[in-house]
Amino acid sequence: MERYFQPEIECASQEQIKAWQDERLVKQVKHVWENVPYYRKKMEEKGVTPDDIKGRDDLHKLPFLSKDDLRMAYPYGLRGVPAKDCVRIHSTSGTTGKRVVAFYTQHDIDLWEDCCARALTAAGATSEDVCQVAYGYGLFTGGAGLNGGSHKVGCLTIPISSGNTERQIMFLQDLQATVLCCTPSYAAYLGESMKEMGLTPDQIPLKAGIFGAEAWSEEMRQDIQNTLGIKAYDIYGLTELSGPGVAFECSAQNGMHINEDHFIAEIIDPSTGEVLPEGSKGELVFTSITKEAFPLLRYRTRDICMLTREKCSCGRTHVKMAKPMGRSDDMLIIRGVNVFPSQIEAVLLNAGYPANYQIIIDRVRNTDTLDVQVEMTPEMFTDNMGEIKKRQSELESGLRNMLGISAKVVLVAPKTIVRSEGKAIRVIDKRKI
Ligand code: DLL
């Protein structure tokens, strides 16, 4: 039986969803116009005022916001309420530039936790469950978001945070955790470590996992489901919009319902900004419609994705987003060809390799080189060089077919590639361009 945290919202009619979005968008635009001078200036430059926005159909009139705007307005420029009304911040790791700092009022946190509670409930969690939250706590949104959601559902929550793999496995066993929340790469690592310790999936009561914060393939889902003996559900979100729970997967396990009572999603052509029809692949753009402290209108996520309103078997009516296929800024241009790391991962996992790999790009005598280091599983590990060479060239031809350019594959021994407790680092680009 499908369970819902807020059935009247999650299963609302399309007319009701549109009515909420129309009304809330008008209010959100007015709030931004009155309280966020940075965005008001952008609206003025485009010649739009709140009077032009009567509902969802007018969304396209508003200017976009990008990560560059967030950096420019750092730290307080996009805040919609005074500091005295804010109760918390979260922040991105800032590896690719200035940090993004997002602010929250108590009301914002309350709605965000509802979204995470919807995700947990969709994965089958109830107050009977023990939920081990192994996303990082602190500035990262993963730990705090799922922690809050888990409380709302009434699960016994283990706020273990990321890392310390032995302790994670000890708690899974001793405290009989039934739901695990962490990044998919850490879930895969936990599965691998359990196997090494001689533990089989039936020795832990875990039944479901809520994995997100990074791209992961269907092949990786199967792998995690088998090694941990669970159902693995995807969850999506970004710090700028609140964190995890912007969208979440249901029992259908094919795409994530976007919480449309809080966010309006659009797909645009990333090069022209034109809004694309439903079912097209393009950049995901979000507009918050209920946020107080950090309202964002038409925020360009850079995530490449597709939306569908096809009826879902779970009974939820909110629009679904496909698994993001990568980020427009993840896209590598190698010898002039567009390559997404997810394409490389699909080739490796389809050929039976684990998701432990690293893509290394360099430029030698003005030509880009693409090396892929892939770990063998303990079962396939061999020191027979002939066998290794044969496997390497099989993978090389698989990659050439998928990408249209050649790549050099180096198979390495099990456990050679550094494991991640949070988001995995898959790409090392050494080119100095
Ligand atoms: O990763 C929030 C989060 C925490 C989501 C825990 C899910 C679970 P950021 O660190 O700001 O926030 O990174 C946001 O991560 O724009 C996507 O590119 C990527 N991302 C997040 N979830 C998924 C997912 C958190 N399920 C950025 N699949 C986003 C693919 C994802 N990519």
XYZ file of C-alpha atoms and ligand atoms in Angstrom:
465
model
C 0.000 0.000 0.000
C 1.341 3.402 -1.002
C 1.830 5.774 1.917
C 1.827 9.568 1.747
C 2.974 12.134 4.289
C 0.566 14.812 3.040
C -1.857 12.968 0.734
C -4.118 15.949 0.070
C -1.121 17.844 -1.318
C 0.833 15.023 -2.942
C -2.226 13.694 -4.790
C -3.940 17.035 -5.534
C -5.588 17.591 -8.917
C -3.734 19.431 -11.690
C -6.217 22.311 -11.307
C -5.489 22.554 -7.594
C -1.724 22.476 -8.166
C -2.026 25.234 -10.772
C -4.226 27.305 -8.452
C -1.648 27.027 -5.650
C 1.174 27.899 -8.020
C -0.653 30.902 -9.515
C -1.522 32.374 -6.148
C 1.820 31.689 -4.471
C 3.911 32.897 -7.411
C 2.139 36.276 -7.386
C 2.888 36.602 -3.669
C 6.500 35.437 -4.022
C 7.218 37.923 -6.825
C 5.777 40.748 -4.734
C 7.903 39.650 -1.758
C 11.051 39.641 -3.886
C 10.233 42.997 -5.523
C 9.759 44.624 -2.132
C 12.606 42.962 -0.240
C 15.368 41.873 -2.632
C 16.798 44.957 -4.376
C 19.263 42.818 -6.378
C 16.460 40.961 -8.178
C 14.196 43.999 -8.381
C 16.932 45.687 -10.413
C 17.006 42.686 -12.761
C 13.237 42.936 -13.177
C 13.453 46.656 -13.840
C 16.144 46.079 -16.438
C 13.804 43.638 -18.189
C 10.883 46.033 -17.845
C 8.782 43.687 -15.685
C 6.863 44.653 -12.553
C 4.828 42.448 -10.168
C 1.672 43.620 -12.017
C 2.813 41.652 -15.076
C 2.831 38.372 -13.158
C -0.699 37.053 -12.722
C 0.244 33.368 -12.450
C 2.366 30.459 -13.698
C 1.775 31.289 -17.363
C 3.598 34.609 -16.907
C 6.701 33.017 -15.407
C 8.631 33.315 -18.675
C 8.513 37.112 -18.377
C 10.808 37.074 -15.349
C 14.613 37.263 -15.643
C 16.780 34.255 -14.820
C 19.023 33.994 -11.792
C 22.288 32.104 -12.105
C 24.991 30.861 -9.800
C 27.001 33.945 -10.857
C 24.222 36.155 -9.469
C 24.437 34.265 -6.192
C 28.166 34.828 -6.078
C 27.805 38.482 -6.978
C 25.160 39.022 -4.309
C 27.173 37.060 -1.700
C 26.614 36.967 1.200
C 23.441 38.964 1.946
C 22.305 40.379 -1.397
C 19.471 37.921 -2.055
C 18.146 37.619 1.451
C 14.446 38.392 1.625
C 14.038 39.043 5.363
C 16.174 40.742 8.038
C 18.763 38.665 9.919
C 16.613 38.736 13.053
C 13.977 36.610 11.262
C 16.492 34.009 10.038
C 17.393 31.038 12.182
C 19.968 29.137 10.097
C 22.229 29.073 7.084
C 23.487 26.240 4.922
C 26.234 26.459 2.381
C 27.800 24.641 -0.565
C 31.359 23.408 -0.445
C 32.520 26.226 -2.713
C 35.009 24.114 -4.635
C 34.239 25.912 -7.887
C 34.232 29.495 -6.647
C 32.673 31.451 -3.864
C 30.397 29.587 -1.500
C 26.660 29.828 -1.871
C 25.110 30.763 1.461
C 21.364 30.173 1.786
C 19.251 31.527 4.649
C 16.234 29.978 6.357
C 13.465 31.205 8.608
C 11.841 28.709 10.962
C 8.924 28.528 8.519
C 11.310 27.714 5.627
C 12.835 24.892 7.658
C 9.417 23.566 8.555
C 8.353 23.331 4.897
C 11.709 21.842 3.878
C 11.380 19.129 6.530
C 7.861 18.355 5.254
C 9.389 17.739 1.808
C 11.977 15.361 3.296
C 9.237 13.619 5.294
C 7.311 13.096 2.027
C 10.423 11.442 0.556
C 10.922 9.161 3.555
C 7.254 8.172 3.603
C 7.338 7.429 -0.131
C 10.239 5.066 0.579
C 8.054 3.259 3.107
C 9.282 4.850 6.349
C 6.897 5.100 9.310
C 7.243 5.821 13.037
C 8.175 2.135 13.436
C 11.413 2.685 11.519
C 14.974 3.393 12.583
C 16.533 5.875 10.187
C 20.319 6.165 9.950
C 21.205 9.553 8.484
C 24.714 9.206 7.076
C 24.739 12.373 4.990
C 27.151 14.994 6.285
C 25.780 17.269 9.012
C 26.938 20.868 9.337
C 26.911 23.318 6.462
C 25.851 20.622 3.955
C 22.071 20.331 3.700
C 21.917 16.519 3.471
C 22.205 15.672 7.173
C 19.967 18.421 8.528
C 17.245 17.946 5.876
C 16.804 14.192 6.243
C 17.205 14.479 10.018
C 14.279 16.917 10.160
C 12.193 14.788 7.804
C 12.902 11.673 9.831
C 11.720 13.420 13.015
C 8.508 14.535 11.297
C 7.771 10.958 10.237
C 8.512 9.877 13.789
C 11.349 7.494 12.942
C 13.950 6.800 15.575
C 16.689 8.926 14.033
C 20.403 8.111 14.186
C 22.250 11.361 13.356
C 25.506 9.558 12.621
C 26.665 11.884 9.800
C 29.100 10.649 7.145
C 32.286 8.640 7.637
C 33.538 6.120 10.166
C 32.386 3.160 8.130
C 32.941 0.549 10.843
C 30.690 2.451 13.231
C 28.067 2.833 10.503
C 27.955 -0.920 10.031
C 27.949 -1.544 13.774
C 24.892 0.726 14.179
C 23.144 -0.846 11.208
C 23.455 -4.136 13.026
C 23.120 -3.185 16.692
C 20.410 -0.529 16.388
C 18.647 -2.447 13.622
C 18.374 0.504 11.255
C 15.750 -0.044 8.562
C 16.263 3.114 6.467
C 19.621 4.508 5.339
C 20.178 8.018 3.999
C 23.522 8.887 2.337
C 25.092 9.544 -1.044
C 24.853 6.639 -3.499
C 28.638 6.372 -3.671
C 28.829 6.003 0.110
C 25.993 3.437 0.049
C 27.987 1.419 -2.501
C 31.053 1.670 -0.276
C 29.100 0.529 2.780
C 27.863 -2.464 0.780
C 31.393 -3.280 -0.302
C 32.723 -2.991 3.260
C 29.961 -5.215 4.622
C 30.789 -7.860 2.067
C 34.445 -7.741 3.105
C 33.428 -8.230 6.710
C 31.552 -11.354 5.635
C 28.127 -9.815 6.272
C 25.281 -10.770 3.936
C 22.245 -8.524 3.301
C 19.958 -10.805 5.312
C 22.060 -10.147 8.426
C 20.929 -6.502 8.562
C 17.272 -5.423 8.658
C 17.756 -2.463 6.293
C 14.845 -2.229 3.824
C 15.189 1.109 2.049
C 17.763 3.745 1.199
C 17.330 7.384 0.193
C 20.285 8.313 -1.935
C 21.032 11.558 -3.731
C 23.235 14.657 -3.903
C 25.086 13.324 -6.945
C 24.308 11.677 -10.260
C 23.963 7.896 -10.165
C 22.921 5.463 -12.842
C 20.261 2.737 -12.958
C 23.107 0.212 -13.028
C 24.421 1.623 -9.770
C 20.933 1.416 -8.274
C 20.772 -2.315 -9.097
C 24.207 -2.835 -7.625
C 23.344 -1.085 -4.332
C 19.953 -2.834 -4.099
C 21.648 -6.211 -4.453
C 24.567 -5.646 -2.096
C 22.479 -4.081 0.666
C 19.299 -6.083 0.030
C 17.104 -2.953 -0.059
C 15.050 -0.747 -2.345
C 17.092 2.312 -3.306
C 15.230 5.592 -3.879
C 16.571 8.742 -5.466
C 16.238 12.188 -3.885
C 17.157 15.514 -5.442
C 17.777 18.984 -4.167
C 20.218 21.834 -4.009
C 21.387 24.151 -1.269
C 20.113 27.235 -3.073
C 16.503 25.985 -2.954
C 16.581 24.417 0.557
C 18.461 21.112 0.147
C 17.248 17.525 -0.322
C 13.542 17.007 -0.972
C 12.968 19.402 -3.858
C 12.042 16.136 -5.610
C 11.888 12.510 -4.515
C 11.219 9.068 -5.863
C 8.141 6.950 -5.120
C 7.423 3.210 -5.375
C 7.539 3.440 -9.182
C 11.306 4.160 -8.918
C 11.427 5.918 -12.247
C 11.747 9.639 -11.799
C 11.262 12.037 -8.912
C 8.100 13.968 -8.049
C 8.889 17.665 -7.722
C 7.148 19.260 -4.728
C 5.091 21.591 -6.877
C 3.327 23.266 -3.992
C 6.719 24.843 -3.194
C 8.608 24.925 -6.513
C 7.720 25.569 -10.135
C 9.974 23.730 -12.575
C 10.784 24.665 -16.162
C 13.083 23.127 -18.759
C 14.972 25.596 -20.938
C 17.419 25.457 -23.794
C 20.672 26.268 -21.939
C 22.107 28.237 -24.842
C 19.077 30.424 -25.731
C 17.070 30.448 -22.496
C 13.943 29.470 -24.452
C 11.373 27.430 -22.475
C 11.065 23.946 -23.982
C 7.885 21.846 -24.199
C 7.245 19.000 -21.760
C 9.350 15.936 -22.460
C 12.285 17.902 -23.904
C 15.769 17.530 -22.528
C 17.307 20.742 -21.247
C 18.385 22.745 -18.212
C 16.200 22.584 -15.137
C 15.067 25.967 -13.794
C 13.293 26.397 -10.471
C 11.177 29.138 -8.965
C 10.470 28.966 -5.256
C 6.939 30.028 -4.353
C 6.787 29.677 -0.572
C 10.185 30.805 0.639
C 10.728 33.673 3.033
C 14.465 34.029 3.697
C 15.982 33.039 0.360
C 13.371 33.265 -2.391
C 14.756 32.463 -5.850
C 12.932 33.231 -9.072
C 13.852 31.275 -12.222
C 17.066 29.875 -10.807
C 19.170 28.051 -13.397
C 20.383 24.814 -11.802
C 22.657 23.758 -14.703
C 21.271 20.241 -14.235
C 20.314 18.623 -17.524
C 17.008 16.875 -17.171
C 13.517 16.057 -18.501
C 10.038 16.556 -17.000
C 6.952 14.396 -17.416
C 3.337 14.722 -16.311
C 2.460 11.162 -17.217
C 0.204 9.502 -14.657
C 2.270 7.769 -11.979
C 1.334 4.385 -10.527
C 1.920 5.702 -6.985
C -1.053 8.080 -7.173
C 1.011 11.254 -6.748
C 0.187 13.955 -9.232
C 3.161 16.278 -9.018
C 5.317 16.521 -12.134
C 8.248 14.099 -12.316
C 11.846 14.855 -13.237
C 14.018 12.153 -14.757
C 17.344 11.341 -13.140
C 19.560 14.331 -13.985
C 21.818 13.336 -16.871
C 24.673 15.484 -15.673
C 25.262 19.179 -15.314
C 25.810 21.586 -18.145
C 28.990 22.574 -16.298
C 29.978 18.884 -15.797
C 30.044 18.429 -19.507
C 33.588 17.855 -20.628
C 34.714 18.992 -24.021
C 37.391 16.542 -25.062
C 38.938 16.967 -28.488
C 35.915 19.066 -29.338
C 33.424 16.356 -28.405
C 30.875 16.741 -25.595
C 31.316 14.011 -23.014
C 29.275 13.474 -19.866
C 30.839 11.434 -17.037
C 27.504 9.580 -16.763
C 28.038 8.118 -20.273
C 31.370 6.693 -19.187
C 29.828 5.297 -16.019
C 27.077 3.550 -18.003
C 29.654 1.744 -20.174
C 31.650 0.584 -17.152
C 28.696 -0.595 -15.097
C 27.055 -2.322 -18.065
C 30.254 -4.311 -18.508
C 30.051 -5.489 -14.890
C 32.591 -3.130 -13.321
C 31.900 -1.384 -9.996
C 31.243 2.358 -9.781
C 34.805 2.907 -8.588
C 36.486 4.785 -11.365
C 38.231 8.039 -12.106
C 38.316 10.023 -15.308
C 41.579 11.864 -15.902
C 41.845 14.434 -18.648
C 45.064 16.085 -19.663
C 46.520 17.925 -22.620
C 49.690 16.526 -24.144
C 51.268 18.369 -27.100
C 48.035 20.273 -27.669
C 45.900 17.149 -27.800
C 43.440 16.186 -25.093
C 43.958 12.812 -23.505
C 41.195 10.848 -21.796
C 42.236 8.145 -19.342
C 39.776 6.102 -17.372
C 41.024 4.192 -14.352
C 38.639 1.433 -13.371
C 38.792 -0.925 -10.456
C 38.390 -4.630 -10.981
C 36.113 -6.432 -8.551
C 37.873 -8.956 -6.272
C 36.228 -11.720 -8.387
C 37.712 -10.461 -11.643
C 41.086 -9.536 -10.183
C 43.973 -11.338 -11.895
C 47.668 -10.750 -12.529
C 47.441 -12.350 -15.959
C 48.554 -9.414 -18.138
C 47.070 -10.938 -21.286
C 43.648 -11.145 -19.630
C 43.901 -7.591 -18.274
C 44.877 -6.220 -21.699
C 41.937 -8.025 -23.301
C 39.500 -6.531 -20.788
C 40.997 -3.067 -21.179
C 40.571 -3.127 -24.932
C 36.971 -4.385 -24.596
C 36.181 -1.380 -22.414
C 38.062 0.954 -24.757
C 35.925 -0.126 -27.678
C 32.751 0.218 -25.578
C 33.765 3.782 -24.693
C 34.624 4.611 -28.311
C 31.157 3.461 -29.394
C 29.436 5.484 -26.676
C 31.492 8.683 -26.875
C 32.749 8.786 -30.437
C 36.299 9.438 -29.257
C 38.997 7.123 -27.993
C 39.874 6.682 -24.340
C 42.645 4.785 -22.649
C 41.459 2.364 -19.979
C 43.669 1.219 -17.120
C 42.308 -1.540 -14.925
C 43.539 -1.259 -11.357
C 43.439 -3.572 -8.355
C 40.398 -3.590 -6.027
C 40.394 -0.780 -3.422
C 42.915 1.370 -5.307
C 40.591 4.298 -5.959
C 39.892 6.495 -2.953
C 36.353 6.059 -1.557
C 34.135 8.994 -0.791
C 32.028 9.504 2.304
C 30.061 12.248 0.585
C 29.930 13.157 -3.077
C 32.434 11.140 -5.134
C 35.139 12.931 -7.118
C 35.014 11.248 -10.518
C 36.774 13.707 -12.782
C 40.280 15.122 -12.593
C 40.855 17.680 -15.312
C 44.548 18.529 -15.440
C 44.319 20.697 -18.538
C 45.438 24.255 -18.090
C 43.174 26.116 -20.452
O 23.394 17.910 -2.859
C 21.407 18.547 -1.641
C 21.091 17.115 -1.411
C 21.499 16.493 -0.233
C 20.340 16.405 -2.340
C 21.187 15.183 -0.009
C 20.005 15.087 -2.102
C 20.413 14.472 -0.946
P 24.253 20.749 -3.220
O 25.467 20.284 -2.507
O 23.982 22.216 -3.285
O 22.956 20.140 -2.589
O 24.329 20.165 -4.683
C 23.276 20.324 -5.602
O 23.864 18.218 -6.646
O 22.381 20.810 -8.600
C 22.788 18.398 -8.738
O 23.771 18.716 -9.688
C 23.373 17.426 -7.729
N 22.336 16.518 -7.252
C 21.619 16.588 -6.111
N 20.784 15.523 -6.017
C 20.975 14.782 -7.139
C 20.418 13.567 -7.651
C 22.687 18.795 -2.424
N 19.512 12.878 -6.980
C 23.599 19.620 -6.889
N 20.860 13.135 -8.849
C 22.459 19.604 -7.870
C 21.792 13.815 -9.553
C 21.954 15.433 -7.929
N 22.353 14.939 -9.114
